[in-house]
Coordinates of C-alpha atoms and ligand atoms in Angstrom, one line a residue:
M1 CA -13.1 5.5 13.9
S2 CA -9.6 4.1 13.9
R3 CA -6.7 6.3 14.8
L4 CA -3.9 3.7 14.3
H5 CA -3.7 2.5 10.7
V6 CA -1.3 -0.4 10.1
V7 CA -0.5 -0.9 6.5
S8 CA 0.7 -4.4 5.5
G9 CA 0.6 -6.5 2.3
K10 CA 2.8 -8.7 0.2
G11 CA 6.3 -7.4 -0.5
G12 CA 6.4 -4.8 -3.4
T13 CA 2.7 -4.3 -3.7
G14 CA 3.0 -0.7 -2.5
K15 CA 2.8 -0.7 1.3
T16 CA 5.1 2.3 1.7
T17 CA 3.4 4.2 -1.1
V18 CA -0.1 3.5 0.2
A19 CA 0.9 4.3 3.8
A20 CA 2.3 7.6 2.7
A21 CA -0.8 8.4 0.6
L22 CA -3.1 7.4 3.5
A23 CA -1.2 9.7 5.9
L24 CA -1.6 12.6 3.5
A25 CA -5.3 11.7 3.0
L26 CA -6.0 11.6 6.7
A27 CA -4.1 14.9 7.2
T28 CA -6.3 17.0 4.9
E29 CA -8.3 19.8 6.3
G30 CA -6.1 20.8 9.1
R31 CA -5.6 17.5 10.7
R32 CA -2.2 16.2 11.8
T33 CA -0.9 12.6 11.2
L34 CA 2.2 10.7 12.0
L35 CA 3.6 8.3 9.5
V36 CA 5.9 5.7 11.1
E37 CA 8.3 3.3 9.6
V38 CA 9.6 0.3 11.6
E39 CA 12.0 -1.5 9.3
G40 CA 14.8 1.0 9.1
R41 CA 14.7 1.1 5.3
Q42 CA 14.1 4.9 4.8
G43 CA 11.2 4.1 2.4
I44 CA 9.2 7.1 3.7
A45 CA 12.1 9.6 3.0
Q46 CA 12.2 8.1 -0.5
V47 CA 8.5 8.5 -1.3
F48 CA 8.6 12.1 0.0
E49 CA 11.8 12.8 -1.9
T50 CA 13.6 14.0 1.2
E51 CA 16.8 13.1 3.1
A52 CA 16.9 10.2 5.5
L53 CA 14.7 10.5 8.6
P54 CA 16.4 10.7 12.0
Y55 CA 14.9 9.1 15.0
E56 CA 12.8 12.1 15.7
E57 CA 9.3 13.2 14.6
R58 CA 9.4 15.9 12.0
K59 CA 7.0 17.5 9.6
I60 CA 7.5 16.0 6.2
A61 CA 4.6 17.3 4.1
V62 CA 1.6 19.7 4.1
A63 CA -1.7 18.2 3.1
P64 CA -4.3 19.9 0.9
G65 CA -6.3 22.2 3.1
G66 CA -3.4 22.8 5.5
G67 CA -3.0 19.6 7.5
E68 CA 0.4 18.2 8.4
V69 CA 2.1 14.9 7.9
H70 CA 4.9 14.2 10.4
A71 CA 7.2 11.2 10.0
L72 CA 9.3 9.0 12.2
A73 CA 11.6 6.1 11.4
I74 CA 11.5 4.1 14.6
D75 CA 14.7 2.5 15.6
A76 CA 14.5 -0.4 18.0
E77 CA 17.7 0.5 19.9
R78 CA 16.7 4.1 20.4
A79 CA 13.2 2.9 21.4
L80 CA 14.8 0.7 24.1
L81 CA 16.8 3.5 25.4
D82 CA 13.6 5.7 25.6
Y83 CA 11.9 2.9 27.3
L84 CA 14.6 2.4 29.9
Q85 CA 14.7 6.1 30.4
M86 CA 10.9 6.2 31.0
F87 CA 10.7 3.3 33.4
Y88 CA 14.0 3.3 35.1
K89 CA 15.3 6.9 34.6
L90 CA 18.4 5.3 33.1
G91 CA 19.9 8.1 31.1
S92 CA 23.6 7.5 31.4
A93 CA 23.1 3.9 32.7
G94 CA 21.3 3.2 29.4
R95 CA 24.3 4.4 27.5
A96 CA 26.5 2.2 29.6
L97 CA 24.2 -0.7 28.9
K98 CA 24.5 -0.1 25.3
K99 CA 28.3 -0.3 25.6
L100 CA 28.0 -3.6 27.4
G101 CA 26.0 -5.1 24.6
A102 CA 22.8 -5.4 26.5
I103 CA 21.0 -3.7 23.7
D104 CA 22.3 -6.2 21.2
F105 CA 20.7 -8.8 23.3
A106 CA 17.4 -7.1 23.4
T107 CA 17.2 -6.2 19.7
T108 CA 18.7 -9.3 18.2
I109 CA 18.2 -12.2 20.6
A110 CA 14.7 -11.3 21.6
P111 CA 12.7 -10.4 18.6
G112 CA 9.5 -10.3 20.6
L113 CA 11.0 -7.5 22.8
R114 CA 12.2 -5.7 19.7
D115 CA 8.7 -5.7 18.3
V116 CA 7.1 -4.6 21.5
L117 CA 9.4 -1.6 21.5
L118 CA 8.5 -0.7 17.9
T119 CA 4.7 -1.1 18.3
G120 CA 5.0 0.4 21.7
K121 CA 6.4 3.6 20.3
A122 CA 3.6 3.8 17.7
C123 CA 1.0 3.2 20.4
E124 CA 2.5 5.9 22.6
A125 CA 2.0 8.3 19.7
V126 CA -1.6 7.2 19.4
R127 CA -2.3 8.0 23.1
R128 CA -0.1 11.1 23.4
K129 CA -2.0 14.2 24.5
D130 CA -1.0 17.8 24.7
K131 CA -1.3 20.1 27.8
R132 CA -4.9 20.8 27.0
G133 CA -5.7 17.1 26.9
K134 CA -6.1 17.0 23.1
F135 CA -4.6 14.2 21.0
V136 CA -1.3 15.4 19.5
Y137 CA -2.0 13.3 16.3
D138 CA -5.4 12.7 14.8
A139 CA -4.1 9.5 13.2
I140 CA -1.0 7.4 13.1
V141 CA -0.2 5.4 10.0
M142 CA 2.4 2.6 10.2
D143 CA 4.3 1.3 7.2
A144 CA 4.4 -2.2 8.7
P145 CA 6.1 -5.5 7.9
P146 CA 4.7 -7.7 5.1
T147 CA 1.7 -10.0 5.4
G148 CA 3.7 -13.0 6.2
R149 CA 5.1 -11.4 9.4
I150 CA 2.3 -8.9 10.4
T151 CA 0.3 -11.0 12.8
R152 CA 3.4 -12.1 14.8
F153 CA 4.7 -8.5 14.7
L154 CA 1.5 -7.1 16.2
N155 CA 0.8 -10.0 18.6
V156 CA 3.6 -8.9 20.8
N157 CA 1.8 -10.0 23.9
D158 CA 2.2 -13.7 23.1
E159 CA 5.8 -13.2 22.1
V160 CA 6.7 -11.3 25.2
A161 CA 4.7 -13.5 27.6
G162 CA 7.4 -16.0 27.5
L163 CA 10.1 -13.4 28.2
A164 CA 8.5 -11.4 31.0
R165 CA 5.5 -12.6 33.0
I166 CA 5.5 -9.7 35.3
G167 CA 7.1 -6.3 35.6
P168 CA 7.2 -3.2 33.4
I169 CA 7.9 -5.1 30.1
H170 CA 4.9 -7.3 30.7
N171 CA 2.7 -4.3 31.5
Q172 CA 4.0 -2.5 28.5
A173 CA 3.1 -5.4 26.2
Q174 CA -0.4 -5.5 27.8
A175 CA -0.9 -1.8 27.2
V176 CA 0.3 -2.2 23.6
M177 CA -2.1 -5.1 23.0
R178 CA -5.0 -3.2 24.4
V179 CA -4.5 -0.5 21.8
L180 CA -3.8 -3.0 18.9
K181 CA -6.8 -5.1 19.6
S182 CA -9.2 -2.2 20.1
P183 CA -11.3 -0.5 17.4
E184 CA -8.8 2.3 17.6
T185 CA -6.6 0.1 15.3
A186 CA -7.2 -1.1 11.8
V187 CA -4.9 -3.3 9.8
H188 CA -5.1 -2.7 6.1
L189 CA -3.7 -5.0 3.5
V190 CA -2.4 -3.8 0.2
T191 CA -2.7 -6.1 -2.8
L192 CA -2.6 -6.3 -6.5
L193 CA -5.3 -8.1 -8.6
E194 CA -3.0 -11.1 -9.1
E195 CA -3.2 -14.6 -7.7
M196 CA -0.3 -14.6 -5.3
P197 CA -0.9 -11.3 -3.5
V198 CA -4.6 -12.0 -3.3
Q199 CA -3.9 -15.4 -1.8
E200 CA -1.5 -13.8 0.7
T201 CA -4.2 -11.3 1.6
A202 CA -6.8 -14.0 2.2
D203 CA -4.3 -15.9 4.4
G204 CA -3.3 -12.7 6.2
V205 CA -6.9 -11.7 7.0
A206 CA -7.6 -15.2 8.4
E207 CA -4.5 -15.0 10.6
L208 CA -5.2 -11.5 11.8
R209 CA -8.8 -12.5 12.6
A210 CA -7.7 -15.6 14.4
A211 CA -5.4 -13.5 16.6
G212 CA -8.2 -11.1 17.4
L213 CA -6.6 -8.2 15.6
P214 CA -8.9 -5.7 13.9
V215 CA -8.7 -5.9 10.1
G216 CA -9.5 -2.7 8.3
G217 CA -9.8 -2.8 4.5
T218 CA -8.0 -4.0 1.5
V219 CA -6.4 -1.6 -0.9
I220 CA -6.2 -2.9 -4.5
N221 CA -3.2 -1.1 -5.8
M222 CA -1.9 -0.5 -9.4
T223 CA -5.3 -1.2 -11.0
R224 CA -5.4 -0.8 -14.8
P225 CA -8.5 0.5 -16.6
A226 CA -10.5 -2.0 -18.7
V227 CA -10.5 -0.6 -22.2
L228 CA -13.2 -2.8 -23.6
D229 CA -16.8 -3.2 -22.6
T230 CA -18.4 -6.6 -21.9
G231 CA -19.5 -7.2 -25.5
D232 CA -16.2 -6.3 -27.0
L233 CA -14.4 -8.4 -24.4
D234 CA -16.4 -11.3 -25.5
I235 CA -15.5 -10.7 -29.2
A236 CA -11.9 -10.3 -28.1
A237 CA -11.8 -13.5 -26.1
R238 CA -13.4 -15.5 -29.0
G239 CA -10.9 -13.9 -31.4
A240 CA -13.9 -13.0 -33.6
R241 CA -12.3 -11.8 -36.8
T242 CA -15.5 -10.6 -38.4
G243 CA -16.3 -8.2 -35.5
I244 CA -12.8 -6.6 -35.7
A245 CA -12.9 -6.4 -39.5
K246 CA -16.3 -4.7 -39.3
A247 CA -15.0 -2.2 -36.8
L248 CA -12.0 -1.5 -38.9
A249 CA -14.2 -1.0 -41.9
Q250 CA -16.4 1.4 -40.0
A251 CA -13.3 3.4 -39.0
G252 CA -12.5 3.6 -42.7
L253 CA -9.6 1.2 -42.4
G254 CA -11.2 -1.9 -43.7
G255 CA -12.0 -4.0 -46.7
P256 CA -10.2 -5.4 -49.6
R257 CA -9.7 -2.9 -52.3
R258 CA -9.9 -3.0 -56.0
A259 CA -6.7 -2.3 -57.8
D260 CA -8.1 0.9 -59.4
D261 CA -9.7 2.4 -56.3
H262 CA -7.0 4.8 -55.6
L263 CA -6.7 5.8 -59.3
K264 CA -10.4 6.6 -59.3
A265 CA -9.9 8.7 -56.2
G266 CA -7.2 10.4 -58.0
R267 CA -4.7 10.2 -55.2
R268 CA -2.5 7.7 -53.3
E269 CA -4.2 6.4 -50.2
A270 CA -2.2 6.1 -47.0
S271 CA -1.5 2.4 -46.4
P272 CA 1.0 0.4 -44.4
A273 CA 4.4 0.0 -45.9
G274 CA 4.5 -2.9 -48.3
A275 CA 0.8 -3.1 -48.8
V276 CA -0.4 -2.7 -52.2
A277 CA -3.9 -1.7 -53.1
G278 CA -6.0 -4.8 -53.5
D279 CA -4.5 -7.1 -50.9
G280 CA -6.9 -6.0 -48.2
W281 CA -4.3 -4.4 -46.0
A282 CA -6.7 -4.2 -43.0
D283 CA -6.0 -8.0 -42.8
Q284 CA -2.5 -7.1 -41.6
L285 CA -3.9 -5.2 -38.7
I286 CA -6.3 -7.8 -37.6
D287 CA -4.0 -10.5 -36.3
P288 CA -1.9 -8.3 -34.0
L289 CA -5.1 -6.5 -32.8
L290 CA -6.7 -9.8 -32.1
E291 CA -3.7 -11.0 -30.2
Q292 CA -3.6 -7.9 -28.0
A293 CA -7.3 -7.9 -27.5
R294 CA -7.2 -11.6 -26.5
E295 CA -4.4 -10.9 -23.9
H296 CA -6.4 -8.0 -22.5
A297 CA -9.5 -10.1 -22.3
E298 CA -7.6 -12.9 -20.5
R299 CA -6.1 -10.4 -18.0
V300 CA -9.5 -8.8 -17.3
E301 CA -11.0 -12.3 -16.7
L302 CA -8.2 -13.2 -14.3
E303 CA -8.7 -9.9 -12.5
R304 CA -12.4 -10.5 -12.2
V305 CA -11.8 -13.8 -10.5
Q306 CA -9.2 -12.2 -8.1
Y307 CA -11.6 -9.3 -7.4
A308 CA -14.4 -11.7 -6.5
E309 CA -11.9 -13.5 -4.2
L310 CA -11.2 -10.2 -2.4
T311 CA -14.7 -9.0 -2.1
G312 CA -15.6 -12.5 -0.7
L313 CA -13.5 -11.5 2.4
G314 CA -16.2 -9.1 3.3
L315 CA -14.0 -6.1 3.9
P316 CA -14.2 -2.6 2.6
T317 CA -12.0 -2.3 -0.5
Y318 CA -10.3 0.8 -1.9
E319 CA -8.7 1.0 -5.4
L320 CA -5.7 3.0 -6.6
E321 CA -4.8 3.2 -10.2
L322 CA -1.4 2.3 -11.6
L323 CA 0.3 5.6 -12.3
P324 CA 2.0 5.0 -15.7
E325 CA 4.8 7.5 -14.9
G326 CA 5.5 6.0 -11.5
V327 CA 4.8 7.7 -8.1
D328 CA 6.5 11.0 -7.7
L329 CA 5.4 13.6 -5.2
A330 CA 2.6 14.8 -7.4
G331 CA 1.5 11.2 -7.9
L332 CA 1.5 10.7 -4.2
Y333 CA -0.9 13.6 -3.7
R334 CA -3.0 12.2 -6.5
L335 CA -3.2 8.8 -4.7
A336 CA -4.1 10.5 -1.5
R337 CA -7.0 12.4 -3.2
D338 CA -8.2 9.1 -4.8
L339 CA -8.2 7.4 -1.4
R340 CA -10.2 10.3 0.1
K341 CA -12.7 10.2 -2.7
Q342 CA -13.5 6.6 -1.7
G343 CA -14.8 7.6 1.7
P344 CA -13.4 7.2 5.2
I345 CA -10.7 4.5 5.6
Ligands
ATP1 N1 -0.3 3.1 -7.8 C1 1.0 3.0 -8.3 N2 1.3 3.3 -9.5 C2 2.5 3.2 -10.0 N3 3.6 2.8 -9.3 C3 3.3 2.4 -8.0 C4 2.0 2.5 -7.4 N4 2.1 2.1 -6.1 C5 3.4 1.8 -5.9 N5 4.2 1.9 -7.0 C6 5.6 1.7 -7.2 O1 5.8 0.3 -6.9 C7 7.1 0.2 -6.3 C8 6.9 -0.6 -5.0 O2 6.1 0.3 -4.1 P1 6.5 0.3 -2.5 O3 7.9 0.6 -2.3 O4 5.5 1.3 -1.9 O5 6.1 -1.2 -2.1 P2 6.3 -1.9 -0.7 O6 5.2 -2.9 -0.6 O7 6.5 -0.9 0.3 O8 7.7 -2.7 -1.0 P3 8.6 -3.4 0.1 O9 7.9 -4.8 0.3 O10 9.9 -3.5 -0.6 O11 8.6 -2.6 1.3 C9 7.7 1.6 -6.1 O12 8.5 1.8 -7.2 C10 6.4 2.5 -6.2 O13 6.7 3.8 -6.7
MG2 MG1 8.0 -0.6 1.7

């Protein structure tokens, strides 16, 4: 089973939210996960409703059943200092280098090196063991760059090969690639059931596969329940007035009335403002209802096409509902529970 879960997807589809929910889901029942962010945007702190994360692993949430989610916002500069420290024991020399601007070079001029530092830190956490030889984290979840950049971001080996053909940086890149290309890693793509995100997902999967990177599953986020069954959808799509009129009549809302109906009944019947008995006021409901139903039927049909496109990729798919109130902390736990219910990811 994978221990490094990389969460990518089109911008705004819910990568950060899904990564956080996944980290919680994987931490349940006493496990311990590390949720890492690599783009310096403090998205994790936001979803967990806490203050900005420092460059330091810290417990951020307790999962159902007592597990722990730790979080880390990886900073490329700090990761480079760590790295220099590790390989060259350059504590104060590292700080001097920083003053000289060497770090600016590494982080801005050489993006490949920057990425190898970020992924390197995550891979280090994947392999880290305690004194008893047990993994410190059961799983690492990375809130990763979007689909358009994910393959290049993870394929650091190619990027760094041009920079460093031998030496510790080269070895570091090789070690990172060994983890990233192994079954220990799974790259998941978050999508919506809409044309653009689904197209990006299909392109992303093709790119990842071509680069030999292990694709995990697709997470269909913000799904909306279908409110009509197949027969009713058909009626809605055809705009069948009679079907609706019949349903309204059955619900006691239908039918033209005779002028004296309410007099016979001995009371005024509730009717929409402006409607007078006898003008068939259910008619006034039919057109707006038909319009809404037709829109719904259209959306369901578009979603069906996109869903088929996604399942055609041959990957496990997971679904998360659109939470109408947005995702607060309680919502995040709910998404985590929904992910868990759908089996191991
Ligand atoms: N299942 C959901 N139900 C309701 N709202 C959601 C759901 N998933 C995500 N959101 C909301 O959608 C917005 C975008 O989510 P998020 O920030 O996780 O996306 P992202 O892919 O990380 O975006 P970016 O590309 O900017 O990093 C947020 O406001 C989030 O709360
Ligand atoms: Mg995000």
